[in-house]
PDB file of C-alpha atoms (C1' of nucleotides) in Angstrom:
ATOM      1  CA  UNK A1421     133.460-107.789  25.382  1.00  0.00           C
ATOM      2  CA  UNK A1422     132.891-110.466  28.001  1.00  0.00           C
ATOM      3  CA  UNK A1423     129.746-111.655  29.690  1.00  0.00           C
ATOM      4  CA  UNK A1424     129.180-113.591  32.879  1.00  0.00           C
ATOM      5  CA  UNK A1425     127.126-116.758  32.903  1.00  0.00           C
ATOM      6  CA  UNK A1426     125.883-118.171  36.179  1.00  0.00           C
ATOM      7  CA  UNK A1427     124.952-121.812  35.803  1.00  0.00           C
ATOM      8  CA  UNK A1428     123.325-123.809  38.573  1.00  0.00           C
ATOM      9  CA  UNK A1429     121.914-127.233  39.366  1.00  0.00           C
ATOM     10  CA  UNK A1430     119.353-128.364  41.924  1.00  0.00           C
ATOM     11  CA  UNK A1431     117.738-131.697  42.623  1.00  0.00           C
ATOM     12  CA  UNK A1432     114.394-130.383  43.856  1.00  0.00           C
ATOM     13  CA  UNK A1433     112.794-133.738  44.780  1.00  0.00           C
ATOM     14  CA  UNK A1434     109.386-132.788  43.288  1.00  0.00           C
ATOM     15  CA  UNK A1435     108.988-129.522  41.393  1.00  0.00           C
ATOM     16  CA  UNK A1436     105.313-129.498  42.363  1.00  0.00           C
ATOM     17  CA  UNK A1437     106.226-129.248  46.042  1.00  0.00           C
ATOM     18  CA  UNK A1438     109.325-127.093  45.602  1.00  0.00           C
ATOM     19  CA  UNK A1439     108.081-124.575  43.010  1.00  0.00           C
ATOM     20  CA  UNK A1440     107.770-121.703  45.517  1.00  0.00           C
ATOM     21  CA  UNK A1441     111.341-122.328  46.697  1.00  0.00           C
ATOM     22  CA  UNK A1442     112.603-122.502  43.106  1.00  0.00           C
ATOM     23  CA  UNK A1443     110.902-119.215  42.206  1.00  0.00           C
ATOM     24  CA  UNK A1444     112.351-117.591  45.303  1.00  0.00           C
ATOM     25  CA  UNK A1445     115.823-118.929  44.549  1.00  0.00           C
ATOM     26  CA  UNK A1446     115.698-117.717  40.942  1.00  0.00           C
ATOM     27  CA  UNK A1447     114.771-114.238  42.111  1.00  0.00           C
ATOM     28  CA  UNK A1448     117.546-114.127  44.715  1.00  0.00           C
ATOM     29  CA  UNK A1449     120.344-115.786  42.736  1.00  0.00           C
ATOM     30  CA  UNK A1450     119.501-114.749  39.176  1.00  0.00           C
ATOM     31  CA  UNK A1451     121.187-117.676  37.433  1.00  0.00           C
ATOM     32  CA  UNK A1452     121.337-117.603  33.644  1.00  0.00           C
ATOM     33  CA  UNK A1453     120.664-121.340  33.588  1.00  0.00           C
ATOM     34  CA  UNK A1454     119.245-123.620  36.289  1.00  0.00           C
ATOM     35  CA  UNK A1455     119.240-127.369  35.707  1.00  0.00           C
ATOM     36  CA  UNK A1456     116.643-129.237  37.746  1.00  0.00           C
ATOM     37  CA  UNK A1457     116.473-132.935  38.572  1.00  0.00           C
ATOM     38  CA  UNK A1458     113.715-135.079  40.064  1.00  0.00           C
ATOM     39  CA  UNK A1459     110.922-132.835  38.873  1.00  0.00           C
ATOM     40  CA  UNK A1460     108.610-135.887  39.192  1.00  0.00           C
ATOM     41  CA  UNK A1461     106.093-134.325  36.800  1.00  0.00           C
ATOM     42  CA  UNK A1462     104.696-135.368  33.429  1.00  0.00           C
ATOM     43  CA  UNK A1463     105.331-132.703  30.784  1.00  0.00           C
ATOM     44  CA  UNK A1464     101.662-131.673  30.602  1.00  0.00           C
ATOM     45  CA  UNK A1465     101.872-130.663  34.279  1.00  0.00           C
ATOM     46  CA  UNK A1466     105.107-128.681  34.024  1.00  0.00           C
ATOM     47  CA  UNK A1467     104.625-125.240  35.674  1.00  0.00           C
ATOM     48  CA  UNK A1468     105.843-123.222  32.699  1.00  0.00           C
ATOM     49  CA  UNK A1469     103.734-120.121  33.292  1.00  0.00           C
ATOM     50  CA  UNK A1470     104.968-119.150  36.764  1.00  0.00           C
ATOM     51  CA  UNK A1471     108.541-119.702  35.602  1.00  0.00           C
ATOM     52  CA  UNK A1472     107.950-117.488  32.571  1.00  0.00           C
ATOM     53  CA  UNK A1473     106.506-114.813  34.823  1.00  0.00           C
ATOM     54  CA  UNK A1474     109.771-115.025  36.775  1.00  0.00           C
ATOM     55  CA  UNK A1475     111.695-114.325  33.560  1.00  0.00           C
ATOM     56  CA  UNK A1476     112.705-117.853  32.570  1.00  0.00           C
ATOM     57  CA  UNK A1477     111.945-120.149  29.708  1.00  0.00           C
ATOM     58  CA  UNK A1478     112.215-123.902  30.076  1.00  0.00           C
ATOM     59  CA  UNK A1479     112.966-127.166  28.387  1.00  0.00           C
ATOM     60  CA  UNK A1480     111.763-130.252  30.208  1.00  0.00           C
ATOM     61  CA  UNK A1481     111.722-134.017  29.944  1.00  0.00           C
ATOM     62  CA  UNK A1482     109.480-135.416  32.623  1.00  0.00           C
ATOM     63  CA  UNK A1483     107.551-138.500  33.603  1.00  0.00           C
ATOM     64  CA  UNK A1484     105.001-139.404  36.231  1.00  0.00           C
ATOM     65  CA  UNK A1485     106.247-140.003  39.810  1.00  0.00           C
ATOM     66  CA  UNK A1486     109.956-140.464  39.226  1.00  0.00           C
ATOM     67  CA  UNK A1487     112.987-138.793  37.687  1.00  0.00           C
ATOM     68  CA  UNK A1488     112.391-135.865  35.328  1.00  0.00           C
ATOM     69  CA  UNK A1489     114.814-133.092  34.322  1.00  0.00           C
ATOM     70  CA  UNK A1490     114.443-129.483  33.199  1.00  0.00           C
ATOM     71  CA  UNK A1491     116.613-126.606  31.995  1.00  0.00           C
ATOM     72  CA  UNK A1492     115.434-123.153  33.020  1.00  0.00           C
ATOM     73  CA  UNK A1493     117.143-120.286  31.216  1.00  0.00           C
ATOM     74  CA  UNK A1494     116.919-116.530  30.791  1.00  0.00           C
ATOM     75  CA  UNK A1495     117.494-116.930  27.057  1.00  0.00           C
ATOM     76  CA  UNK A1496     116.005-119.754  25.045  1.00  0.00           C
ATOM     77  CA  UNK A1497     118.263-122.593  23.967  1.00  0.00           C
ATOM     78  CA  UNK A1498     119.569-122.264  20.422  1.00  0.00           C
ATOM     79  CA  UNK A1499     118.962-125.924  19.567  1.00  0.00           C
ATOM     80  CA  UNK A1500     120.552-129.380  19.531  1.00  0.00           C
ATOM     81  CA  UNK A1501     118.220-130.558  22.305  1.00  0.00           C
ATOM     82  CA  UNK A1502     118.600-134.152  23.441  1.00  0.00           C
ATOM     83  CA  UNK A1503     116.595-136.131  26.001  1.00  0.00           C
ATOM     84  CA  UNK A1504     118.407-139.469  25.857  1.00  0.00           C
ATOM     85  CA  UNK A1505     121.907-140.832  25.753  1.00  0.00           C
ATOM     86  CA  UNK A1506     122.420-142.007  22.161  1.00  0.00           C
ATOM     87  CA  UNK A1507     121.739-145.698  21.765  1.00  0.00           C
ATOM     88  CA  UNK A1508     119.995-145.908  25.105  1.00  0.00           C
ATOM     89  CA  UNK A1509     116.310-146.719  24.826  1.00  0.00           C
ATOM     90  CA  UNK A1510     115.292-145.807  28.343  1.00  0.00           C
ATOM     91  CA  UNK A1511     111.864-144.602  29.495  1.00  0.00           C
ATOM     92  CA  UNK A1512     113.470-142.968  32.554  1.00  0.00           C
ATOM     93  CA  UNK A1513     113.816-139.220  31.997  1.00  0.00           C
ATOM     94  CA  UNK A1514     117.320-138.480  33.250  1.00  0.00           C
ATOM     95  CA  UNK A1515     118.978-136.510  30.449  1.00  0.00           C
ATOM     96  CA  UNK A1516     118.409-133.074  28.968  1.00  0.00           C
ATOM     97  CA  UNK A1517     121.000-131.353  26.814  1.00  0.00           C
ATOM     98  CA  UNK A1518     120.795-128.157  24.779  1.00  0.00           C
ATOM     99  CA  UNK A1519     123.033-125.605  23.111  1.00  0.00           C
ATOM    100  CA  UNK A1520     123.037-122.017  24.334  1.00  0.00           C
ATOM    101  CA  UNK A1521     125.069-120.305  21.646  1.00  0.00           C
ATOM    102  CA  UNK A1522     128.627-121.622  21.867  1.00  0.00           C
ATOM    103  CA  UNK A1523     127.872-123.343  25.156  1.00  0.00           C
ATOM    104  CA  UNK A1524     126.439-126.831  25.421  1.00  0.00           C
ATOM    105  CA  UNK A1525     124.742-127.712  28.704  1.00  0.00           C
ATOM    106  CA  UNK A1526     124.034-131.336  29.590  1.00  0.00           C
ATOM    107  CA  UNK A1527     121.785-131.840  32.611  1.00  0.00           C
ATOM    108  CA  UNK A1528     121.968-135.300  34.217  1.00  0.00           C
ATOM    109  CA  UNK A1529     120.125-137.230  36.871  1.00  0.00           C
ATOM    110  CA  UNK A1530     122.462-140.199  37.191  1.00  0.00           C
ATOM    111  CA  UNK A1531     120.787-143.390  38.488  1.00  0.00           C
ATOM    112  CA  UNK A1532     121.042-143.876  42.234  1.00  0.00           C
ATOM    113  CA  UNK A1533     122.227-147.493  42.085  1.00  0.00           C
ATOM    114  CA  UNK A1534     120.489-148.597  45.316  1.00  0.00           C
ATOM    115  CA  UNK A1535     123.219-151.007  46.516  1.00  0.00           C
ATOM    116  CA  UNK A1536     126.402-152.438  44.982  1.00  0.00           C
ATOM    117  CA  UNK A1537     124.905-155.947  44.745  1.00  0.00           C
ATOM    118  CA  UNK A1538     121.696-154.822  43.009  1.00  0.00           C
ATOM    119  CA  UNK A1539     120.586-154.788  39.378  1.00  0.00           C
ATOM    120  CA  UNK A1540     120.150-151.046  39.710  1.00  0.00           C
ATOM    121  CA  UNK A1541     123.846-150.744  40.465  1.00  0.00           C
ATOM    122  CA  UNK A1542     124.696-152.547  37.221  1.00  0.00           C
ATOM    123  CA  UNK A1543     122.328-150.217  35.408  1.00  0.00           C
ATOM    124  CA  UNK A1544     124.072-147.212  36.988  1.00  0.00           C
ATOM    125  CA  UNK A1545     127.513-148.358  35.828  1.00  0.00           C
ATOM    126  CA  UNK A1546     126.242-149.206  32.331  1.00  0.00           C
ATOM    127  CA  UNK A1547     124.578-145.796  32.180  1.00  0.00           C
ATOM    128  CA  UNK A1548     127.801-144.044  33.181  1.00  0.00           C
ATOM    129  CA  UNK A1549     129.685-146.024  30.553  1.00  0.00           C
ATOM    130  CA  UNK A1550     127.215-144.868  27.896  1.00  0.00           C
ATOM    131  CA  UNK A1551     127.532-141.331  29.145  1.00  0.00           C
ATOM    132  CA  UNK A1552     131.307-141.540  28.840  1.00  0.00           C
ATOM    133  CA  UNK A1553     131.096-142.615  25.185  1.00  0.00           C
ATOM    134  CA  UNK A1554     128.617-139.859  24.428  1.00  0.00           C
ATOM    135  CA  UNK A1555     130.818-137.214  26.052  1.00  0.00           C
ATOM    136  CA  UNK A1556     133.786-138.218  23.898  1.00  0.00           C
ATOM    137  CA  UNK A1557     131.723-137.250  20.849  1.00  0.00           C
ATOM    138  CA  UNK A1558     130.048-134.276  22.417  1.00  0.00           C
ATOM    139  CA  UNK A1559     133.381-132.711  23.411  1.00  0.00           C
ATOM    140  CA  UNK A1560     134.434-132.810  19.779  1.00  0.00           C
ATOM    141  CA  UNK A1561     131.277-131.006  18.640  1.00  0.00           C
ATOM    142  CA  UNK A1562     131.094-128.595  21.584  1.00  0.00           C
ATOM    143  CA  UNK A1563     134.461-127.628  23.098  1.00  0.00           C
ATOM    144  CA  UNK A1564     132.565-125.406  25.524  1.00  0.00           C
ATOM    145  CA  UNK A1565     130.707-128.141  27.375  1.00  0.00           C
ATOM    146  CA  UNK A1566     129.090-128.074  30.815  1.00  0.00           C
ATOM    147  CA  UNK A1567     127.977-131.392  32.328  1.00  0.00           C
ATOM    148  CA  UNK A1568     126.044-130.877  35.512  1.00  0.00           C
ATOM    149  CA  UNK A1569     123.442-132.372  37.768  1.00  0.00           C
ATOM    150  CA  UNK A1570     122.908-135.022  40.403  1.00  0.00           C
ATOM    151  CA  UNK A1571     125.681-137.541  39.725  1.00  0.00           C
ATOM    152  CA  UNK A1572     124.844-139.676  42.758  1.00  0.00           C
ATOM    153  CA  UNK A1573     128.592-140.118  43.280  1.00  0.00           C
ATOM    154  CA  UNK A1574     130.803-138.571  45.939  1.00  0.00           C
ATOM    155  CA  UNK A1575     134.154-138.428  44.121  1.00  0.00           C
ATOM    156  CA  UNK A1576     136.634-138.193  46.986  1.00  0.00           C
ATOM    157  CA  UNK A1577     136.987-138.877  50.689  1.00  0.00           C
ATOM    158  CA  UNK A1578     136.624-135.187  51.481  1.00  0.00           C
ATOM    159  CA  UNK A1579     133.180-135.298  49.824  1.00  0.00           C
ATOM    160  CA  UNK A1580     131.870-137.752  52.447  1.00  0.00           C
ATOM    161  CA  UNK A1581     131.226-137.001  56.121  1.00  0.00           C
ATOM    162  CA  UNK A1582     132.512-140.428  57.182  1.00  0.00           C
ATOM    163  CA  UNK A1583     134.467-142.033  54.326  1.00  0.00           C
ATOM    164  CA  UNK A1584     135.346-145.144  56.335  1.00  0.00           C
ATOM    165  CA  UNK A1585     131.692-145.882  57.018  1.00  0.00           C
ATOM    166  CA  UNK A1586     130.801-145.291  53.369  1.00  0.00           C
ATOM    167  CA  UNK A1587     133.758-146.913  51.627  1.00  0.00           C
ATOM    168  CA  UNK A1588     131.858-149.774  49.993  1.00  0.00           C
ATOM    169  CA  UNK A1589     128.416-148.177  49.966  1.00  0.00           C
ATOM    170  CA  UNK A1590     126.478-146.952  46.998  1.00  0.00           C
ATOM    171  CA  UNK A1591     127.365-143.328  46.099  1.00  0.00           C
ATOM    172  CA  UNK A1592     130.983-143.827  47.233  1.00  0.00           C
ATOM    173  CA  UNK A1593     131.966-147.340  46.116  1.00  0.00           C
ATOM    174  CA  UNK A1594     135.215-147.823  44.156  1.00  0.00           C
ATOM    175  CA  UNK A1595     133.534-148.648  40.804  1.00  0.00           C
ATOM    176  CA  UNK A1596     131.333-145.542  40.988  1.00  0.00           C
ATOM    177  CA  UNK A1597     134.285-143.334  41.863  1.00  0.00           C
ATOM    178  CA  UNK A1598     136.280-144.896  39.019  1.00  0.00           C
ATOM    179  CA  UNK A1599     133.429-144.103  36.618  1.00  0.00           C
ATOM    180  CA  UNK A1600     133.444-140.500  37.833  1.00  0.00           C
ATOM    181  CA  UNK A1601     137.224-140.248  37.431  1.00  0.00           C
ATOM    182  CA  UNK A1602     136.832-141.596  33.899  1.00  0.00           C
ATOM    183  CA  UNK A1603     134.604-138.613  33.127  1.00  0.00           C
ATOM    184  CA  UNK A1604     137.256-136.231  34.458  1.00  0.00           C
ATOM    185  CA  UNK A1605     139.850-138.096  32.388  1.00  0.00           C
ATOM    186  CA  UNK A1606     137.970-137.005  29.265  1.00  0.00           C
ATOM    187  CA  UNK A1607     139.114-133.477  30.064  1.00  0.00           C
ATOM    188  CA  UNK A1608     136.325-132.355  32.367  1.00  0.00           C
ATOM    189  CA  UNK A1609     137.001-130.429  35.574  1.00  0.00           C
ATOM    190  CA  UNK A1610     135.017-130.476  38.818  1.00  0.00           C
ATOM    191  CA  UNK A1611     134.515-126.706  39.090  1.00  0.00           C
ATOM    192  CA  UNK A1612     133.925-126.851  42.851  1.00  0.00           C
ATOM    193  CA  UNK A1613     137.536-127.944  43.395  1.00  0.00           C
ATOM    194  CA  UNK A1614     138.995-125.101  41.338  1.00  0.00           C
ATOM    195  CA  UNK A1615     138.598-122.886  44.408  1.00  0.00           C
ATOM    196  CA  UNK A1616     139.270-123.043  48.134  1.00  0.00           C
ATOM    197  CA  UNK A1617     136.162-124.369  49.863  1.00  0.00           C
ATOM    198  CA  UNK A1618     134.959-124.740  53.429  1.00  0.00           C
ATOM    199  CA  UNK A1619     135.803-128.030  55.141  1.00  0.00           C
ATOM    200  CA  UNK A1620     133.017-130.607  54.996  1.00  0.00           C
ATOM    201  CA  UNK A1621     131.144-129.109  52.051  1.00  0.00           C
ATOM    202  CA  UNK A1622     128.227-131.280  50.999  1.00  0.00           C
ATOM    203  CA  UNK A1623     125.251-130.994  48.636  1.00  0.00           C
ATOM    204  CA  UNK A1624     122.968-133.690  50.048  1.00  0.00           C
ATOM    205  CA  UNK A1625     121.854-134.594  53.564  1.00  0.00           C
ATOM    206  CA  UNK A1626     119.461-137.395  54.494  1.00  0.00           C
ATOM    207  CA  UNK A1627     116.080-136.273  55.764  1.00  0.00           C
ATOM    208  CA  UNK A1628     116.493-138.601  58.743  1.00  0.00           C
ATOM    209  CA  UNK A1629     118.491-138.344  61.952  1.00  0.00           C
ATOM    210  CA  UNK A1630     118.875-134.548  61.838  1.00  0.00           C
ATOM    211  CA  UNK A1631     121.537-135.110  59.211  1.00  0.00           C
ATOM    212  CA  UNK A1632     121.541-131.521  57.949  1.00  0.00           C
ATOM    213  CA  UNK A1633     121.816-129.958  61.377  1.00  0.00           C
ATOM    214  CA  UNK A1634     124.724-132.318  62.135  1.00  0.00           C
ATOM    215  CA  UNK A1635     126.229-131.804  58.641  1.00  0.00           C
ATOM    216  CA  UNK A1636     126.153-135.533  57.956  1.00  0.00           C
ATOM    217  CA  UNK A1637     126.204-135.242  54.189  1.00  0.00           C
ATOM    218  CA  UNK A1638     127.712-136.098  50.825  1.00  0.00           C
ATOM    219  CA  UNK A1639     128.774-133.959  47.876  1.00  0.00           C
ATOM    220  CA  UNK A1640     127.087-135.688  44.951  1.00  0.00           C
ATOM    221  CA  UNK A1641     125.849-132.740  42.839  1.00  0.00           C
ATOM    222  CA  UNK A1642     128.458-131.435  40.452  1.00  0.00           C
ATOM    223  CA  UNK A1643     129.191-128.928  37.704  1.00  0.00           C
ATOM    224  CA  UNK A1644     131.869-130.205  35.336  1.00  0.00           C
ATOM    225  CA  UNK A1645     133.471-127.933  32.746  1.00  0.00           C
ATOM    226  CA  UNK A1646     135.443-128.819  29.632  1.00  0.00           C
ATOM    227  CA  UNK A1647     139.086-127.761  29.309  1.00  0.00           C
ATOM    228  CA  UNK A1648     138.090-124.736  27.221  1.00  0.00           C
ATOM    229  CA  UNK A1649     135.670-123.554  29.911  1.00  0.00           C
ATOM    230  CA  UNK A1650     137.408-124.446  33.166  1.00  0.00           C
ATOM    231  CA  UNK A1651     139.901-121.529  32.920  1.00  0.00           C
ATOM    232  CA  UNK A1652     136.917-119.183  32.507  1.00  0.00           C
ATOM    233  CA  UNK A1653     135.271-120.334  35.749  1.00  0.00           C
ATOM    234  CA  UNK A1654     135.238-117.555  38.353  1.00  0.00           C
ATOM    235  CA  UNK A1655     133.655-119.297  41.333  1.00  0.00           C
ATOM    236  CA  UNK A1656     131.785-122.418  42.372  1.00  0.00           C
ATOM    237  CA  UNK A1657     129.517-122.658  45.385  1.00  0.00           C
ATOM    238  CA  UNK A1658     126.955-124.707  47.275  1.00  0.00           C
ATOM    239  CA  UNK A1659     124.021-122.726  48.663  1.00  0.00           C
ATOM    240  CA  UNK A1660     122.995-124.474  51.874  1.00  0.00           C
ATOM    241  CA  UNK A1661     120.268-121.943  52.692  1.00  0.00           C
ATOM    242  CA  UNK A1662     117.359-123.701  50.933  1.00  0.00           C
ATOM    243  CA  UNK A1663     118.141-126.945  52.790  1.00  0.00           C
ATOM    244  CA  UNK A1664     117.321-125.142  56.045  1.00  0.00           C
ATOM    245  CA  UNK A1665     113.836-124.053  54.901  1.00  0.00           C
ATOM    246  CA  UNK A1666     110.587-125.714  55.913  1.00  0.00           C
ATOM    247  CA  UNK A1667     109.841-128.694  53.647  1.00  0.00           C
ATOM    248  CA  UNK A1668     113.199-128.615  51.870  1.00  0.00           C
ATOM    249  CA  UNK A1669     114.613-130.755  49.129  1.00  0.00           C
ATOM    250  CA  UNK A1670     117.256-133.089  50.527  1.00  0.00           C
ATOM    251  CA  UNK A1671     119.712-131.518  48.033  1.00  0.00           C
ATOM    252  CA  UNK A1672     121.155-128.012  48.017  1.00  0.00           C
ATOM    253  CA  UNK A1673     121.601-126.002  44.817  1.00  0.00           C
ATOM    254  CA  UNK A1674     125.122-125.769  43.405  1.00  0.00           C
ATOM    255  CA  UNK A1675     126.332-122.994  41.097  1.00  0.00           C
ATOM    256  CA  UNK A1676     129.309-121.874  39.027  1.00  0.00           C
ATOM    257  CA  UNK A1677     130.021-118.580  37.250  1.00  0.00           C
ATOM    258  CA  UNK A1678     131.925-118.263  34.010  1.00  0.00           C
ATOM    259  CA  UNK A1679     133.334-115.217  32.248  1.00  0.00           C
ATOM    260  CA  UNK A1680     132.813-115.838  28.546  1.00  0.00           C
TER     261      UNK A1680
ATOM    262  C1'  DA B 530     123.147-143.101  61.303  1.00  0.00           C
ATOM    263  C1'  DT B 531     120.155-146.662  57.695  1.00  0.00           C
ATOM    264  C1'  DG B 532     113.231-148.124  61.067  1.00  0.00           C
ATOM    265  C1'  DG B 533     113.632-143.473  62.427  1.00  0.00           C
ATOM    266  C1'  DC B 534     112.210-138.729  56.303  1.00  0.00           C
ATOM    267  C1'  DG B 535     109.613-137.439  52.685  1.00  0.00           C
ATOM    268  C1'  DG B 536     108.250-137.754  47.882  1.00  0.00           C
ATOM    269  C1'  DC B 537     105.192-140.662  44.983  1.00  0.00           C
ATOM    270  C1'  DT B 538     100.437-143.361  44.128  1.00  0.00           C
ATOM    271  C1'  DG B 539      95.785-143.843  45.102  1.00  0.00           C
ATOM    272  C1'  DA B 540      92.943-143.956  49.071  1.00  0.00           C
ATOM    273  C1'  DG B 541      96.569-148.828  52.106  1.00  0.00           C
ATOM    274  C1'  DA B 542     100.717-149.434  52.836  1.00  0.00           C
ATOM    275  C1'  DG B 543     104.429-149.879  49.917  1.00  0.00           C
ATOM    276  C1'  DC B 544     108.022-148.322  46.712  1.00  0.00           C
ATOM    277  C1'  DC B 545     111.907-145.388  46.040  1.00  0.00           C
ATOM    278  C1'  DG B 546     115.533-142.239  46.885  1.00  0.00           C
ATOM    279  C1'  DA B 547     120.655-141.326  48.738  1.00  0.00           C
TER     280       DA B 547
END
DNA sequence: ATGGCGGCTGAGAGCCGA
């Protein structure tokens, strides 16, 4: 007997501001798991009750003002929760992993990197290197692994509205793209590219310059599946609708369905 | 496209994101 699991990711850019949109999206889309990034809330302010009333439980690793990740799920995680990359003593809350039965879900808010000549860029690459080492181990323990979230990397030219203009910019620079490819080389698959997709599909649009209306965007939010899971993926989508709402996040939710 | 938006804090204007 097989079951379908719908797994989604959304950088909400403040869960305090976006909670009504998240509740509405959960009701409409009925994901089994929704990974959130940039909740920007300390844990004692996490809105657990309204999410529970909507039929979801939650794990969360937050901090004041910046970063913060959460995993909303219909069924509670079965354990093995982590909130840091091993060996990384980092106060920034960017990682939340948990097992859901045979499935392991790792929710990431990868550092932005600011600019290729900045210290933050070095931190981003070091972070991705740590992540890579961790995933080598994690794939051995959990063959059914999902790695999803805001990667802050557009992997390919077709993921960027104007690749020439962006070629050496943060989010699309060669070292970042190489770090992303190195994750795929571990045996992970970008589920979005398993299926035919509309031209110029993006998951983020700048708030400025009417970027969304003009579809000036980047695809930087991803759902990666291990080699055991990728063949079970049935579809992968970006839902642009919430980006068109009043007071939107600058990111759209992304989702993938698996038949397990 | 990069000043141009929108979140945060703390009560101003500045930092940060992507």
